[in-house]
Amino acid sequence: MLRGNMKKILLLVVILFLAVDIYSKNEVSKFDSDTTYIINSIVSKDIWRNSTFQYSYKYNSQFRIVSELIEVLSDTGWVNSRRESFTYNADGDTTSFLNEGWSNNNWHNIQRRTFEYDSNGNRISHLHEMWYTDHWQIVQRDTYSYDLNNNRILTVIEIFNDNKLGNARRISNTYNSNENLISTLIEYWDVNWINSSKNSYSYDSNGNMVTNLLERWREGKWTNYSEYYYTYDSNKNIITKSLRLWRNNNWEFIEKDSSNYNLNGKIIQNLTHMAYDSNYENLRRNTYTYNQNGNLILNFCDIGNDSYWDNCEREISTYDSKDKLTTKLFEVWNGSEWEQKDSDLSFPDSFGNYYYLNGSEVNIYYNSVTDVETPGFTVSDFYLSQNYPNPFNPSTVIKYGLPEQSNVKIEIFNMLGQSVGVLVNQDKSAGYYETTWNAKDLPSGIYLISIKANGLSSKSNFTQVKKALLLK
């Protein structure tokens, strides 16, 4: 039993974090031809804060979130807690974010973020400021540089200190001829730039990453630290991921993940093994169950304990007849029964807007929006939204809007400027539309989505290009 307890301890301390940019652009998406949906509100039960929160949303004419109101339930009803506001440029890129708190019956500034982009739609700066008494104070500024293929090659992070911005960290990326990231160098500033860590990546002939080596700078030289190995099935799904650590001048295998998929390519089980005495023993198992429409309804986790499995935690989801997520429930096994636990949650609505919250029990409420006839949601301008999802494999959805009847052509180009397919080439009436691009026969890489729309009026010719990243 001691070994089983030790594995539980290791499970708690070996945590893998995935960084996401919660200030990325919110893009429009639509799942059927006549009607789509916006989230009206989300109600979340938060155990740690012993509170229930309601998140309410407002949208612009392209269905991007412009405000999020967070209220907390009191004895007298819903009370303001926090408010977030977003602005966008003509391409749908987020240009600002404002966070406010409620106190003494007024809204008060907390923080804000401002973003700038180049002519290719690449984010080139991110300024973070905090409110101090009566003024905005810069906290951090990130600036980004790109190569001719729009790959981010440099990130410089500056921190405000001693009344000025100063260098703090620098991240440099390099790519191979197939646009695959092959190295990431992280440096910190101490009078000069000093090496900190370096990741090196290798790929197979199909563009799948097969190794990820992490080295750290120690005593004037690069020293091995960890390395991941990946294998794939014929559909480019990861079937094994192995971790080894550099100890006592030798590589020591620590952990191995094995995954299985159903015929639709959805993961149905992930098994994590921990290395003990040159053998792998069961550590953690996640089993995924889907309904007949392919929606995930149960993510069940149990922990290996010698020769048997112990319940660990589970996540239960429900959907309505339109396959929209309606509830999430997170529970943990306390040794004798299931009890609710808080968990981070992020998910998209039918427009591709992402929502981020925390709680143990979440209920999501929608409003129906009919195409052009719905007051307040008419198409006022031409637009092409970013494909969703992005990155994608192998299919992605492209949405666009037409304020008047137009001849529309949507074409895909590779980075050499060569056409690889035409998705749409016909007359369309005013409204919101979507089309699906299946890139199963194309190699991984960056592609350009081009729209050309010629309306009835003489000044209504519209052209726009978006980048899409295919990762197989």
Short mmCIF file of N, CA and C in Angstrom, two decimals, residues 68 81-86 96-102 107-113 129-131:
data_model
loop_
_atom_site.label_atom_id
_atom_site.label_comp_id
_atom_site.label_asym_id
_atom_site.label_seq_id
_atom_site.Cartn_x
_atom_site.Cartn_y
_atom_site.Cartn_z
N GLU A 68 -18.71 41.61 -20.45
CA GLU A 68 -19.05 40.48 -19.58
C GLU A 68 -19.30 41.04 -18.19
N SER A 81 -20.32 42.41 -9.24
CA SER A 81 -19.02 42.02 -8.69
C SER A 81 -17.88 42.53 -9.56
N ARG A 82 -17.96 42.23 -10.86
CA ARG A 82 -16.86 42.56 -11.75
C ARG A 82 -17.43 42.77 -13.15
N ARG A 83 -16.70 43.54 -13.97
CA ARG A 83 -17.13 43.79 -15.35
C ARG A 83 -15.91 43.82 -16.26
N GLU A 84 -16.03 43.20 -17.44
CA GLU A 84 -14.95 43.21 -18.42
C GLU A 84 -15.48 43.70 -19.75
N SER A 85 -14.69 44.52 -20.44
CA SER A 85 -15.10 45.11 -21.71
C SER A 85 -14.01 44.88 -22.75
N PHE A 86 -14.45 44.66 -24.02
CA PHE A 86 -13.52 44.37 -25.11
C PHE A 86 -13.82 45.29 -26.29
N SER A 96 -8.45 46.01 -27.12
CA SER A 96 -8.34 46.44 -25.73
C SER A 96 -9.21 45.57 -24.84
N PHE A 97 -8.82 45.50 -23.60
CA PHE A 97 -9.53 44.76 -22.56
C PHE A 97 -9.51 45.61 -21.30
N LEU A 98 -10.67 45.81 -20.69
CA LEU A 98 -10.78 46.60 -19.46
C LEU A 98 -11.47 45.77 -18.40
N ASN A 99 -10.86 45.70 -17.22
CA ASN A 99 -11.41 44.97 -16.07
C ASN A 99 -11.75 45.97 -14.97
N GLU A 100 -13.02 45.91 -14.49
CA GLU A 100 -13.48 46.82 -13.45
C GLU A 100 -14.11 46.03 -12.29
N GLY A 101 -14.02 46.59 -11.09
CA GLY A 101 -14.65 46.00 -9.92
C GLY A 101 -15.72 46.92 -9.36
N TRP A 102 -16.68 46.33 -8.65
CA TRP A 102 -17.82 47.08 -8.11
C TRP A 102 -17.63 47.29 -6.61
N TRP A 107 -18.50 51.56 -10.40
CA TRP A 107 -17.48 50.76 -11.04
C TRP A 107 -16.12 51.45 -10.89
N HIS A 108 -15.10 50.65 -10.57
CA HIS A 108 -13.75 51.18 -10.38
C HIS A 108 -12.76 50.39 -11.23
N ASN A 109 -11.84 51.12 -11.87
CA ASN A 109 -10.83 50.48 -12.71
C ASN A 109 -9.96 49.51 -11.91
N ILE A 110 -9.60 48.40 -12.53
CA ILE A 110 -8.66 47.45 -11.92
C ILE A 110 -7.44 47.29 -12.83
N GLN A 111 -7.67 46.87 -14.05
CA GLN A 111 -6.56 46.68 -14.99
C GLN A 111 -7.07 46.84 -16.41
N ARG A 112 -6.15 47.09 -17.32
CA ARG A 112 -6.49 47.13 -18.74
C ARG A 112 -5.31 46.62 -19.56
N ARG A 113 -5.65 46.14 -20.75
CA ARG A 113 -4.65 45.63 -21.68
C ARG A 113 -4.93 46.20 -23.06
N GLU A 129 -1.59 47.35 -17.92
CA GLU A 129 -1.56 48.44 -16.95
C GLU A 129 -2.50 48.13 -15.79
N MET A 130 -2.14 48.64 -14.61
CA MET A 130 -2.98 48.53 -13.41
C MET A 130 -3.38 49.93 -12.95
N TRP A 131 -4.56 50.01 -12.31
CA TRP A 131 -5.05 51.29 -11.82
C TRP A 131 -4.58 51.52 -10.38
#
